[in-house]
């Protein structure tokens, strides 16, 4: 099979991420004797610098980790809604949706604390060891990817007139970052250098990490974050609002370890974050598969996966969240999914059809019900990927930039690492985008906007609720064979993540191996697709019933048959669907492998 790159193989260590500098920085830590967790933390902080339009320290970071000598765990780096973030407060401001940008959409930041907790509990390196790469790129500069400058240009007017602290970092001298000219973030470098200086005398490695976490929660970083939340800021509502984040919110929250959600399929055990994330949607899509699958890539195969995704996403909307009990065992049960599977026939569904696990009646938000009705009548924008700030000329304030092929700009990063001892980590850091909130002038990075994923309606699993996590789309994956971690993978892409990942995973699990190992690069490169036939997770929360967006490399006969079955097919660019990263380990031989997404020309795998 032709692939854009080889599937890398070696025995020492492998890294795959959405940016080559993060991959190589993580690999440098492995070369210096660090383990997979040390490497992941170093790579993550580099991603904050080189992909600030896709993630930041005040964003979120769901992390799955598989120690060589222990069970898979979830490290939750998704912060909760602040104590003042109530439905009544937002409704009192005249809002029926949480704005897609600005401090009203900010949850308690989660990424920084999660990465430091990973380093403390599972790593071996010091804070200086893992931060030096990010400090170097922020202080001395890095060659920016084209999309960074293009993103800044889309919000130039907003930065110059409203978010002036962002203009100082991303429009120095009036110029957006561009390839070939180093881009620097001196304020961010100064933040990390001050953090290191203030914690230098804190004690041993673990004590110093905890001291840094305390500076984030109660020290100069916390003080600056709270000041920023209190500044009136223009958001997607067209008004200036202040946020709800307080010093107490920051002081009271920390990342935590949890058991993953799991599902057994064809000899694999797939691990995901719990139903506060989108992760169980992937598991439910596996549960919906029939015992025998059609030929890979055929119209029957693509139709089956699309229709199964619609059912799982409808259940996500009705049942998943952190604000109510989630009947996950029933949602993943064989009996329930056999019943759901009978809804899939030869035609494309245009309905949102949540099920009734355990006889419970599904409950959709009023906005979701409206979106279904309006989309059926008129079609609706705004599904798919996160909200970012847009110029005033945007037809839908806050809607992601939409290309002619229906695609939207990237929103997230991903990072996978496996080391020579067999430790494995998969993480999907996101949020805190430069285009979602103004840069905190004292710190060099913005707040996040994850609360936009909640509903301003009481009594739903994903209602805005103080102390509860907004349901995130972020969905890293670790898969086991015979109880042993074998594969770590994930992708950016908002609501599309667990669609692209399913196609990738099935290609790995069902198709031929290469050079004695899994064909990771072939599965990454294979033509992919997504649909938007469900309520989107990001402002303005639209949907496109019957939609399917495919890469033009897809077999024309498959496209014709999908259209015959009633799918509204959009043919995109040949390399436009999916941004997967993956690493693997063969427990029988110790051979490590890795692959990365060629789309966008910035993701890379490295290893030896």
Coordinates of C-alpha atoms in Angstrom, one line a residue, residues 177-513:
X177 CA 3.4 35.7 12.4
X178 CA 4.6 34.2 9.1
X179 CA 6.9 31.3 8.1
X180 CA 10.6 32.1 7.8
X181 CA 10.5 34.8 10.5
X182 CA 10.9 33.7 14.1
X183 CA 7.9 34.4 16.3
X184 CA 8.5 35.1 20.0
X185 CA 6.3 35.3 23.0
X186 CA 8.5 37.1 25.6
X187 CA 5.6 37.4 28.1
X188 CA 5.1 33.6 28.2
X189 CA 8.8 33.0 28.5
X190 CA 9.0 35.4 31.4
X191 CA 6.0 33.7 33.1
X192 CA 7.7 30.3 33.1
X193 CA 11.1 31.8 34.1
X194 CA 9.5 33.6 37.1
X195 CA 7.7 30.3 38.0
X196 CA 11.0 28.5 38.0
X197 CA 12.6 31.2 40.1
X198 CA 9.9 31.4 42.7
X199 CA 9.9 27.6 43.2
X200 CA 13.7 27.1 43.1
X201 CA 14.0 26.6 46.8
X202 CA 10.9 24.5 47.4
X203 CA 12.7 21.2 48.1
X204 CA 12.9 17.9 46.1
X205 CA 11.6 17.2 42.6
X206 CA 8.0 16.5 43.8
X207 CA 7.9 19.3 46.3
X208 CA 8.9 21.8 43.6
X209 CA 6.3 20.6 41.2
X210 CA 3.7 21.0 43.9
X211 CA 5.0 24.5 44.7
X212 CA 4.6 25.4 41.0
X213 CA 1.0 24.1 41.0
X214 CA 0.4 26.3 44.1
X215 CA 1.7 29.4 42.2
X216 CA -0.7 28.6 39.4
X217 CA -3.6 28.3 41.9
X218 CA -2.9 31.1 44.4
X219 CA 0.2 33.0 43.3
X220 CA 1.0 35.6 40.6
X221 CA -0.5 33.4 37.8
X222 CA -3.8 33.0 39.6
X223 CA -3.9 36.7 40.4
X224 CA -3.4 37.6 36.7
X225 CA -6.0 35.1 35.5
X226 CA -8.6 36.5 37.9
X227 CA -7.9 40.1 36.9
X228 CA -8.3 39.1 33.2
X229 CA -11.7 37.4 33.9
X230 CA -12.9 40.6 35.5
X231 CA -12.1 42.8 32.5
X232 CA -15.1 43.6 30.3
X233 CA -14.4 41.8 27.0
X234 CA -16.2 41.7 23.6
X235 CA -17.5 38.2 22.9
X236 CA -19.7 36.5 20.3
X237 CA -22.8 38.0 21.8
X238 CA -21.7 41.3 20.4
X239 CA -21.5 42.7 24.0
X240 CA -18.7 43.2 26.5
X241 CA -19.0 40.8 29.5
X242 CA -16.9 39.9 32.5
X243 CA -16.3 36.3 33.5
X244 CA -17.2 34.3 36.7
X245 CA -13.7 32.9 37.5
X246 CA -12.5 33.8 41.0
X247 CA -9.5 33.2 43.2
X248 CA -11.5 30.7 45.2
X249 CA -12.3 28.7 42.0
X250 CA -8.7 28.5 41.1
X251 CA -7.5 27.6 44.6
X252 CA -10.1 24.8 45.0
X253 CA -9.6 22.8 41.8
X254 CA -6.9 20.3 40.9
X255 CA -6.5 17.7 38.2
X256 CA -7.3 14.1 39.2
X257 CA -6.8 10.5 38.3
X258 CA -9.8 8.3 37.3
X259 CA -10.5 4.9 35.9
X260 CA -11.1 5.0 32.2
X261 CA -14.3 3.9 30.4
X262 CA -13.6 0.7 28.5
X263 CA -15.1 -1.6 25.9
X264 CA -14.0 -5.0 24.6
X265 CA -14.2 -5.6 20.9
X266 CA -12.6 -8.4 18.7
X267 CA -9.9 -9.1 21.2
X268 CA -9.1 -5.4 21.9
X269 CA -9.9 -3.4 25.0
X270 CA -10.3 0.2 24.1
X271 CA -9.9 2.8 26.9
X272 CA -11.4 6.3 26.9
X273 CA -12.0 9.1 29.3
X274 CA -15.4 9.0 31.0
X275 CA -18.8 10.4 29.9
X276 CA -17.7 13.9 30.9
X277 CA -15.8 13.6 27.6
X278 CA -16.9 12.5 24.1
X279 CA -14.8 9.3 24.5
X280 CA -17.6 6.8 25.2
X281 CA -19.1 7.8 21.8
X282 CA -16.2 5.9 20.3
X283 CA -16.9 2.9 22.5
X284 CA -20.6 3.0 21.6
X285 CA -19.8 3.1 17.9
X286 CA -17.9 -0.1 18.4
X287 CA -20.8 -1.6 20.3
X288 CA -23.1 -0.8 17.4
X289 CA -21.1 -2.7 14.8
X290 CA -22.6 -6.0 13.6
X291 CA -20.5 -9.2 14.0
X292 CA -19.6 -9.1 10.3
X293 CA -18.4 -5.9 8.6
X294 CA -18.8 -5.0 5.0
X295 CA -15.6 -4.6 2.9
X296 CA -13.4 -1.9 4.2
X297 CA -14.0 1.4 2.3
X298 CA -17.0 0.1 0.4
X299 CA -20.3 2.1 0.3
X300 CA -21.9 -0.4 2.7
X301 CA -19.0 0.1 5.1
X302 CA -19.0 3.9 5.0
X303 CA -22.8 4.0 5.3
X304 CA -22.8 1.6 8.3
X305 CA -20.2 3.7 10.2
X306 CA -21.9 7.0 9.4
X307 CA -25.3 5.8 10.6
X308 CA -23.8 4.2 13.7
X309 CA -22.1 7.5 14.5
X310 CA -25.4 9.4 14.2
X311 CA -27.0 7.0 16.8
X312 CA -24.1 7.3 19.2
X313 CA -24.0 11.1 18.9
X314 CA -27.7 11.3 19.6
X315 CA -27.1 9.4 22.8
X316 CA -24.2 11.7 23.6
X317 CA -26.6 14.7 23.4
X318 CA -29.3 13.1 25.5
X319 CA -27.1 11.2 28.1
X320 CA -23.5 12.2 28.3
X321 CA -22.2 15.0 30.7
X322 CA -21.0 15.7 34.2
X323 CA -24.1 17.3 35.6
X324 CA -26.2 14.1 36.0
X325 CA -25.7 10.4 36.4
X326 CA -24.9 8.7 33.1
X327 CA -26.2 5.2 32.5
X328 CA -23.0 4.2 30.7
X329 CA -23.2 0.4 31.4
X330 CA -26.6 0.3 29.6
X331 CA -25.4 2.6 26.8
X332 CA -22.6 0.2 26.0
X333 CA -24.5 -3.0 26.7
X334 CA -25.0 -5.7 24.0
X335 CA -28.8 -5.7 24.4
X336 CA -29.2 -1.9 24.0
X337 CA -27.0 -1.7 21.0
X338 CA -28.6 -4.6 19.3
X339 CA -31.8 -2.8 19.5
X340 CA -30.2 0.5 18.3
X341 CA -28.6 -1.3 15.4
X342 CA -31.9 -2.3 14.0
X343 CA -32.5 1.4 13.3
X344 CA -29.8 1.3 10.6
X345 CA -31.2 0.5 7.2
X346 CA -30.2 1.3 3.6
X347 CA -31.1 5.0 3.8
X348 CA -29.4 8.0 5.3
X349 CA -31.2 9.2 8.4
X350 CA -31.8 12.9 8.9
X351 CA -33.2 12.6 12.4
X352 CA -31.7 12.9 15.9
X353 CA -32.7 9.6 17.5
X354 CA -31.5 9.2 21.1
X355 CA -32.3 5.9 22.8
X356 CA -33.9 4.9 26.1
X357 CA -31.3 2.9 28.1
X358 CA -32.9 1.1 30.9
X359 CA -36.3 2.4 29.8
X360 CA -35.3 6.0 30.7
X361 CA -36.8 8.7 28.5
X362 CA -34.2 10.8 26.7
X363 CA -34.1 14.5 27.3
X364 CA -32.8 16.9 24.7
X365 CA -32.2 20.6 25.3
X366 CA -34.7 23.1 23.9
X367 CA -31.9 24.5 21.7
X368 CA -31.1 21.0 20.3
X369 CA -34.7 20.4 19.5
X370 CA -34.9 23.7 17.8
X371 CA -31.6 23.0 15.9
X372 CA -33.1 19.8 14.6
X373 CA -36.3 21.5 13.3
X374 CA -34.5 24.5 11.8
X375 CA -31.8 22.4 10.2
X376 CA -34.5 20.2 8.6
X377 CA -36.1 23.3 7.2
X378 CA -33.2 25.6 6.2
X379 CA -29.9 23.9 6.9
X380 CA -27.8 25.4 9.7
X381 CA -24.2 26.5 10.1
X382 CA -21.9 26.1 13.0
X383 CA -21.5 22.4 13.5
X384 CA -18.2 20.5 13.8
X385 CA -15.4 22.4 15.4
X386 CA -14.8 25.0 18.1
X387 CA -15.8 28.7 18.1
X388 CA -13.1 31.2 17.6
X389 CA -13.4 34.9 17.3
X390 CA -14.2 36.2 13.8
X391 CA -14.3 39.6 12.2
X392 CA -17.7 41.5 12.4
X393 CA -18.4 40.6 8.7
X394 CA -18.9 36.9 9.7
X395 CA -22.5 35.9 8.9
X396 CA -22.6 34.0 12.2
X397 CA -20.6 35.7 14.9
X398 CA -18.1 33.3 16.3
X399 CA -18.6 30.6 13.6
X400 CA -15.4 28.8 12.5
X401 CA -14.0 29.7 9.2
X402 CA -15.7 27.5 6.6
X403 CA -13.9 26.6 3.4
X404 CA -15.5 25.7 0.1
X405 CA -15.3 22.0 0.9
X406 CA -17.2 22.5 4.2
X407 CA -14.1 22.0 6.4
X408 CA -13.2 24.3 9.3
X409 CA -10.0 25.4 10.9
X410 CA -8.2 23.1 13.3
X411 CA -8.9 23.6 17.0
X412 CA -6.8 21.2 19.0
X413 CA -3.5 19.3 19.3
X414 CA -2.6 15.7 20.0
X415 CA 0.4 13.9 21.4
X416 CA 1.3 10.2 21.8
X417 CA 4.5 8.8 23.4
X418 CA 5.8 5.3 24.1
X419 CA 9.1 4.6 25.7
X420 CA 11.6 1.6 25.8
X421 CA 10.1 0.4 29.1
X422 CA 6.6 0.2 27.6
X423 CA 5.1 3.2 29.3
X424 CA 2.5 4.9 27.0
X425 CA 0.6 8.2 27.0
X426 CA -2.1 9.7 24.8
X427 CA -3.3 13.3 25.2
X428 CA -5.4 15.8 23.4
X429 CA -4.6 19.2 24.7
X430 CA -6.9 22.1 23.6
X431 CA -8.5 25.3 24.6
X432 CA -7.0 28.6 25.6
X433 CA -6.8 29.5 22.0
X434 CA -5.3 32.9 21.0
X435 CA -8.5 33.6 19.1
X436 CA -10.9 32.7 21.9
X437 CA -10.0 35.2 24.7
X438 CA -7.6 38.1 25.0
X439 CA -4.0 37.3 26.0
X440 CA -3.5 37.9 29.7
X441 CA -0.9 40.7 29.4
X442 CA 1.0 39.7 32.5
X443 CA 1.3 36.0 31.3
X444 CA 1.3 35.8 27.5
X445 CA -1.6 33.4 27.1
X446 CA -5.4 33.6 27.2
X447 CA -8.2 31.9 29.2
X448 CA -10.2 29.1 27.7
X449 CA -13.8 28.9 26.5
X450 CA -14.9 25.3 27.2
X451 CA -18.2 26.4 29.0
X452 CA -19.6 27.2 25.6
X453 CA -20.3 23.4 25.4
X454 CA -22.8 23.5 28.2
X455 CA -26.6 24.2 28.0
X456 CA -28.3 27.2 29.7
X457 CA -31.1 24.9 30.7
X458 CA -31.4 23.1 34.0
X459 CA -31.7 19.3 34.5
X460 CA -29.6 18.1 31.5
X461 CA -26.5 15.9 31.7
X462 CA -24.6 18.8 30.2
X463 CA -26.3 21.8 31.9
X464 CA -24.0 24.6 33.0
X465 CA -23.5 23.6 36.7
X466 CA -21.0 25.1 39.1
X467 CA -18.3 22.6 40.1
X468 CA -19.1 20.3 37.2
X469 CA -17.1 19.7 34.0
X470 CA -18.5 20.9 30.6
X471 CA -18.7 17.9 28.3
X472 CA -15.6 18.0 26.2
X473 CA -15.0 16.7 22.7
X474 CA -11.4 15.9 23.5
X475 CA -10.9 12.1 23.2
X476 CA -7.4 10.5 23.4
X477 CA -7.3 6.7 23.2
X478 CA -5.3 3.7 24.4
X479 CA -6.1 0.2 23.2
X480 CA -4.9 -3.1 24.8
X481 CA -4.6 -6.7 23.5
X482 CA -4.8 -9.4 26.1
X483 CA -4.7 -6.8 28.8
X484 CA -1.4 -5.2 27.6
X485 CA -1.2 -1.7 26.1
X486 CA -0.5 -1.9 22.4
X487 CA -1.7 1.3 20.7
X488 CA -2.1 5.0 21.6
X489 CA -3.8 7.4 19.2
X490 CA -6.0 10.5 18.8
X491 CA -6.7 13.5 16.7
X492 CA -7.8 17.1 16.8
X493 CA -11.2 17.9 15.3
X494 CA -14.0 18.7 17.7
X495 CA -17.0 16.6 17.1
X496 CA -15.1 14.8 14.3
X497 CA -12.5 13.3 16.6
X498 CA -14.3 10.0 17.3
X499 CA -15.4 9.7 13.8
X500 CA -11.9 9.9 12.3
X501 CA -10.5 7.8 15.1
X502 CA -13.0 5.0 14.5
X503 CA -12.1 4.7 10.8
X504 CA -8.4 4.7 11.8
X505 CA -8.8 2.1 14.5
X506 CA -10.8 -0.3 12.3
X507 CA -8.1 0.1 9.5
X508 CA -5.4 -0.8 12.0
X509 CA -7.4 -3.7 13.6
X510 CA -8.7 -5.3 10.4
X511 CA -6.2 -4.7 7.7
X512 CA -2.8 -6.1 6.9
X513 CA 0.4 -5.4 8.9

